Amino acid sequence: MLEKIPKDRTFTREMKPTVLIVTLLLFFLSFTLRVHAQTEKVYDDAEKLVSINPIGPEGVLEGVGYTFHENGAVAMETPWVAGKIEGTEKEYYPDGTLKSVCPYQDGVRHGMYIGYHPDGSVKLRQPWVEGLRQGKTYMYYPDGSLYLLGYMEGDSLMFAQRFDENGRLISERLGQVTTPLDTAELPPPVVRLEKGGTLRAGVPHAAQVFIPGIPTAYISITSPDALVESTGLEQWPVLLVPAQAGFCTLYLTARTHTKAGASLVRKVVLKVTE
């Protein structure tokens, strides 16, 4: 119902025509927006609020929408523009802690998706390009150590490595890497001995020798100071036998994709005891 205009604000002939026209336009614009802008609330069978959907004047989603957890807390906050998600969508744990942020462009994921552990530490960093996962994906333990490193190309997994909380490589999945891997800012080589400790001269040591981010199948290992052989073991595939006490240098030469020649070289120097 339209509100009555108080007598002391009744339009008079003394009012300028421009002021009258602007006042009427603002009044009817405000009334039109109140009529056409709507908020849709959705409830489940138990009459709990499930979501709030902002409906714009054109009848499509326009504004920020929300979905809710069982406890009533916000589960998802989604920005809508002309019926498409546009901007950063945010997800929350039931206690209100941020769970993830995901950028959208023109209705599809585009940018860096970041997931969080309940304690607020980063759990996942995954780049998206026009709705497809593309590039390096990192997953982390709550203490910040690396759990998984993978390469995605056009939403397909090229390869992935999984690590335990001590940094030991525990599994690897390798497909056809058709484009060169991004070797920028690669971490240094990692050497892990099956029985821990340090290398001893003349003693065989089963070990892991790898570069996080490069498939182990693409790496060859040589040394002027030690015998390097394959053990045939999945978890400890390299056998190292240092020639003498002092130091042992390993050279890791790697390919960057399936059909490439060796183009990446890394060096690691290890201490050797008697």
Short mmCIF file of C-alpha atoms in Angstrom, two decimals:
data_model
loop_
_atom_site.label_atom_id
_atom_site.label_comp_id
_atom_site.label_asym_id
_atom_site.label_seq_id
_atom_site.Cartn_x
_atom_site.Cartn_y
_atom_site.Cartn_z
CA MET A 1 0.00 0.00 0.00
CA LEU A 2 1.30 3.46 -0.87
CA GLU A 3 1.90 5.75 2.05
CA LYS A 4 -0.10 9.00 2.22
CA ILE A 5 1.85 12.20 1.80
CA PRO A 6 1.61 14.37 4.93
CA LYS A 7 -0.13 17.71 4.53
CA ASP A 8 3.04 19.67 5.30
CA ARG A 9 4.81 17.93 2.38
CA THR A 10 1.94 18.24 -0.16
CA PHE A 11 3.18 19.34 -3.58
CA THR A 12 2.24 22.97 -4.30
CA ARG A 13 2.32 25.20 -7.32
CA GLU A 14 5.27 27.03 -5.78
CA MET A 15 7.51 23.91 -6.22
CA LYS A 16 9.80 24.09 -9.22
CA PRO A 17 8.85 21.66 -12.06
CA THR A 18 12.36 20.10 -12.10
CA VAL A 19 12.24 19.30 -8.39
CA LEU A 20 8.77 17.79 -8.77
CA ILE A 21 9.80 15.57 -11.70
CA VAL A 22 12.96 14.29 -9.95
CA THR A 23 11.02 13.57 -6.76
CA LEU A 24 8.38 11.58 -8.64
CA LEU A 25 11.02 9.61 -10.58
CA LEU A 26 12.87 8.65 -7.40
CA PHE A 27 9.64 7.62 -5.74
CA PHE A 28 8.51 5.35 -8.57
CA LEU A 29 12.01 3.90 -9.05
CA SER A 30 12.15 2.97 -5.39
CA PHE A 31 8.70 1.41 -5.60
CA THR A 32 9.63 -0.59 -8.74
CA LEU A 33 12.78 -2.01 -7.13
CA ARG A 34 10.81 -3.06 -4.06
CA VAL A 35 8.33 -4.86 -6.25
CA HIS A 36 10.76 -6.70 -8.57
CA ALA A 37 13.86 -7.42 -6.41
CA GLN A 38 13.17 -10.60 -4.45
CA THR A 39 14.88 -12.98 -2.05
CA GLU A 40 14.03 -16.65 -2.41
CA LYS A 41 14.32 -18.76 0.76
CA VAL A 42 14.45 -22.55 0.49
CA TYR A 43 13.61 -24.86 3.41
CA ASP A 44 13.96 -28.62 3.89
CA ASP A 45 11.26 -31.01 5.15
CA ALA A 46 12.15 -30.12 8.74
CA GLU A 47 11.57 -26.45 7.93
CA LYS A 48 15.26 -25.60 8.31
CA LEU A 49 16.62 -22.90 6.07
CA VAL A 50 18.72 -24.48 3.31
CA SER A 51 19.57 -21.54 1.09
CA ILE A 52 18.84 -17.91 0.28
CA ASN A 53 18.83 -16.99 -3.39
CA PRO A 54 18.90 -13.35 -4.54
CA ILE A 55 16.57 -12.79 -7.50
CA GLY A 56 17.17 -9.65 -9.54
CA PRO A 57 14.63 -7.54 -11.45
CA GLU A 58 15.18 -9.68 -14.57
CA GLY A 59 14.22 -12.86 -12.72
CA VAL A 60 17.77 -14.27 -12.60
CA LEU A 61 20.22 -14.64 -9.72
CA GLU A 62 21.76 -11.27 -8.89
CA GLY A 63 23.66 -10.52 -5.69
CA VAL A 64 25.09 -12.72 -2.95
CA GLY A 65 23.45 -16.09 -2.22
CA TYR A 66 23.94 -18.34 0.80
CA THR A 67 23.61 -22.01 1.69
CA PHE A 68 23.58 -23.21 5.29
CA HIS A 69 24.84 -26.07 7.47
CA GLU A 70 22.54 -28.13 9.68
CA ASN A 71 23.45 -25.90 12.62
CA GLY A 72 22.31 -22.83 10.73
CA ALA A 73 25.79 -21.46 10.06
CA VAL A 74 26.66 -20.26 6.57
CA ALA A 75 28.16 -23.06 4.45
CA MET A 76 28.65 -21.22 1.17
CA GLU A 77 28.65 -17.60 0.08
CA THR A 78 28.22 -17.18 -3.68
CA PRO A 79 28.28 -13.95 -5.69
CA TRP A 80 25.93 -13.84 -8.70
CA VAL A 81 25.87 -11.47 -11.66
CA ALA A 82 23.20 -11.87 -14.35
CA GLY A 83 22.63 -15.53 -13.44
CA LYS A 84 26.32 -16.52 -13.39
CA ILE A 85 28.80 -16.84 -10.54
CA GLU A 86 31.19 -13.90 -10.76
CA GLY A 87 33.87 -13.12 -8.18
CA THR A 88 35.08 -15.15 -5.21
CA GLU A 89 32.93 -17.93 -3.79
CA LYS A 90 33.65 -18.73 -0.13
CA GLU A 91 33.00 -21.98 1.75
CA TYR A 92 32.91 -22.31 5.55
CA TYR A 93 33.14 -25.08 8.14
CA PRO A 94 30.13 -25.44 10.50
CA ASP A 95 31.96 -23.40 13.17
CA GLY A 96 32.34 -20.47 10.75
CA THR A 97 36.01 -21.06 9.93
CA LEU A 98 36.90 -20.40 6.29
CA LYS A 99 37.17 -23.67 4.35
CA SER A 100 37.96 -22.49 0.81
CA VAL A 101 37.99 -19.56 -1.57
CA CYS A 102 37.38 -20.05 -5.27
CA PRO A 103 37.48 -17.32 -7.93
CA TYR A 104 34.97 -17.39 -10.79
CA GLN A 105 34.88 -15.58 -14.10
CA ASP A 106 31.84 -15.62 -16.37
CA GLY A 107 30.33 -18.54 -14.47
CA VAL A 108 33.35 -20.89 -14.42
CA ARG A 109 36.29 -21.37 -12.07
CA HIS A 110 39.23 -19.22 -13.11
CA GLY A 111 42.17 -18.48 -10.83
CA MET A 112 43.73 -20.04 -7.72
CA TYR A 113 41.47 -22.24 -5.59
CA ILE A 114 42.72 -22.32 -2.00
CA GLY A 115 41.44 -24.79 0.60
CA TYR A 116 42.09 -24.57 4.34
CA HIS A 117 42.36 -27.03 7.22
CA PRO A 118 40.01 -26.36 10.19
CA ASP A 119 42.93 -24.71 12.02
CA GLY A 120 43.29 -22.15 9.22
CA SER A 121 46.46 -23.53 7.63
CA VAL A 122 46.52 -24.00 3.86
CA LYS A 123 45.38 -27.45 2.72
CA LEU A 124 45.23 -27.10 -1.08
CA ARG A 125 46.42 -24.72 -3.78
CA GLN A 126 45.04 -25.54 -7.21
CA PRO A 127 45.05 -23.30 -10.31
CA TRP A 128 42.01 -23.22 -12.62
CA VAL A 129 41.86 -21.80 -16.14
CA GLU A 130 38.44 -21.29 -17.75
CA GLY A 131 36.83 -24.10 -15.78
CA LEU A 132 39.69 -26.62 -16.05
CA ARG A 133 42.44 -27.54 -13.59
CA GLN A 134 45.73 -26.46 -15.11
CA GLY A 135 49.27 -26.45 -13.72
CA LYS A 136 50.79 -27.42 -10.36
CA THR A 137 48.52 -28.61 -7.57
CA TYR A 138 49.84 -28.65 -4.00
CA MET A 139 48.28 -30.31 -0.94
CA TYR A 140 49.69 -29.86 2.57
CA TYR A 141 49.55 -31.45 5.99
CA PRO A 142 48.30 -29.16 8.80
CA ASP A 143 51.93 -28.50 9.84
CA GLY A 144 52.66 -27.11 6.37
CA SER A 145 54.70 -30.04 5.04
CA LEU A 146 53.93 -31.20 1.51
CA TYR A 147 51.39 -34.03 1.16
CA LEU A 148 50.88 -34.12 -2.60
CA LEU A 149 52.32 -32.45 -5.67
CA GLY A 150 50.65 -32.94 -9.03
CA TYR A 151 50.56 -31.52 -12.54
CA MET A 152 47.23 -31.02 -14.31
CA GLU A 153 46.77 -30.33 -17.99
CA GLY A 154 43.30 -29.56 -19.33
CA ASP A 155 41.73 -31.16 -16.22
CA SER A 156 43.74 -34.37 -16.75
CA LEU A 157 46.31 -35.60 -14.25
CA MET A 158 49.74 -35.81 -15.87
CA PHE A 159 51.49 -37.11 -12.79
CA ALA A 160 51.39 -36.85 -8.99
CA GLN A 161 53.67 -37.58 -6.05
CA ARG A 162 52.51 -38.23 -2.49
CA PHE A 163 54.70 -37.76 0.59
CA ASP A 164 54.51 -38.73 4.24
CA GLU A 165 54.86 -36.17 7.03
CA ASN A 166 58.63 -36.72 7.10
CA GLY A 167 58.98 -35.85 3.40
CA ARG A 168 59.46 -39.44 2.21
CA LEU A 169 58.02 -40.21 -1.23
CA ILE A 170 55.39 -42.90 -0.64
CA SER A 171 53.62 -43.14 -3.99
CA GLU A 172 53.83 -41.82 -7.52
CA ARG A 173 51.40 -41.83 -10.41
CA LEU A 174 52.74 -41.20 -13.89
CA GLY A 175 50.88 -40.72 -17.16
CA GLN A 176 51.94 -39.31 -20.52
CA VAL A 177 53.54 -35.94 -19.84
CA THR A 178 53.08 -34.37 -23.26
CA THR A 179 54.22 -30.83 -22.48
CA PRO A 180 57.37 -29.75 -20.59
CA LEU A 181 56.93 -29.68 -16.83
CA ASP A 182 57.32 -26.32 -15.15
CA THR A 183 60.71 -26.61 -13.45
CA ALA A 184 60.78 -23.05 -12.13
CA GLU A 185 61.44 -22.86 -8.40
CA LEU A 186 61.88 -26.62 -8.01
CA PRO A 187 63.01 -27.65 -4.52
CA PRO A 188 66.47 -29.22 -4.13
CA PRO A 189 67.00 -32.98 -4.52
CA VAL A 190 66.01 -35.20 -1.62
CA VAL A 191 67.98 -38.22 -0.40
CA ARG A 192 66.41 -40.53 2.21
CA LEU A 193 68.07 -43.65 3.54
CA GLU A 194 65.97 -46.68 4.44
CA LYS A 195 67.65 -47.06 7.84
CA GLY A 196 68.31 -43.36 8.42
CA GLY A 197 71.62 -42.03 9.68
CA THR A 198 74.48 -41.15 7.31
CA LEU A 199 76.27 -42.99 4.55
CA ARG A 200 79.17 -45.28 5.51
CA ALA A 201 82.06 -46.03 3.21
CA GLY A 202 81.85 -49.41 1.51
CA VAL A 203 78.38 -50.15 2.95
CA PRO A 204 75.31 -50.60 0.66
CA HIS A 205 72.44 -48.28 1.51
CA ALA A 206 68.90 -48.59 0.09
CA ALA A 207 67.66 -45.07 -0.53
CA GLN A 208 65.25 -42.71 -2.21
CA VAL A 209 66.80 -40.05 -4.43
CA PHE A 210 64.33 -37.72 -6.12
CA ILE A 211 63.40 -34.15 -7.00
CA PRO A 212 59.89 -33.17 -5.86
CA GLY A 213 57.96 -32.22 -8.98
CA ILE A 214 59.86 -34.49 -11.39
CA PRO A 215 58.81 -38.13 -12.00
CA THR A 216 61.46 -40.50 -10.69
CA ALA A 217 61.20 -42.44 -13.95
CA TYR A 218 62.60 -39.38 -15.73
CA ILE A 219 65.68 -39.11 -13.50
CA SER A 220 69.03 -40.84 -13.92
CA ILE A 221 71.60 -40.77 -11.11
CA THR A 222 75.38 -40.90 -11.44
CA SER A 223 78.26 -40.37 -9.04
CA PRO A 224 82.07 -40.23 -9.28
CA ASP A 225 82.32 -41.20 -5.60
CA ALA A 226 79.86 -44.08 -5.22
CA LEU A 227 78.33 -47.10 -6.89
CA VAL A 228 74.72 -46.34 -7.86
CA GLU A 229 72.42 -49.23 -8.76
CA SER A 230 68.72 -50.08 -8.83
CA THR A 231 67.35 -52.22 -6.00
CA GLY A 232 64.11 -53.17 -7.74
CA LEU A 233 62.25 -52.06 -4.62
CA GLU A 234 59.30 -49.70 -4.94
CA GLN A 235 59.84 -47.69 -1.75
CA TRP A 236 63.67 -47.72 -1.72
CA PRO A 237 64.63 -48.00 -5.40
CA VAL A 238 68.27 -46.81 -5.29
CA LEU A 239 71.32 -48.62 -3.88
CA LEU A 240 74.23 -46.36 -2.90
CA VAL A 241 77.69 -47.69 -2.01
CA PRO A 242 80.15 -44.85 -1.21
CA ALA A 243 83.76 -45.58 -2.14
CA GLN A 244 85.43 -43.78 0.77
CA ALA A 245 84.85 -41.55 3.75
CA GLY A 246 84.50 -37.84 3.26
CA PHE A 247 81.86 -36.71 0.80
CA CYS A 248 79.82 -38.28 -1.98
CA THR A 249 78.44 -36.25 -4.89
CA LEU A 250 75.35 -37.37 -6.79
CA TYR A 251 74.28 -35.89 -10.14
CA LEU A 252 70.60 -36.10 -11.06
CA THR A 253 69.87 -35.66 -14.76
CA ALA A 254 66.20 -35.41 -15.69
CA ARG A 255 63.84 -35.13 -18.64
CA THR A 256 60.98 -32.65 -18.43
CA HIS A 257 58.40 -34.59 -20.48
CA THR A 258 57.85 -38.02 -21.98
CA LYS A 259 59.65 -37.54 -25.30
CA ALA A 260 62.26 -35.01 -24.18
CA GLY A 261 65.96 -35.56 -23.80
CA ALA A 262 67.76 -34.90 -20.54
CA SER A 263 67.82 -31.16 -19.91
CA LEU A 264 67.74 -30.67 -16.14
CA VAL A 265 70.75 -31.33 -13.90
CA ARG A 266 70.86 -31.13 -10.10
CA LYS A 267 73.71 -31.91 -7.71
CA VAL A 268 73.61 -33.10 -4.11
CA VAL A 269 76.59 -33.63 -1.80
CA LEU A 270 76.33 -36.19 1.03
CA LYS A 271 78.57 -36.81 4.02
CA VAL A 272 80.21 -40.26 4.26
CA THR A 273 81.62 -41.72 7.49
CA GLU A 274 84.06 -44.61 8.03
#
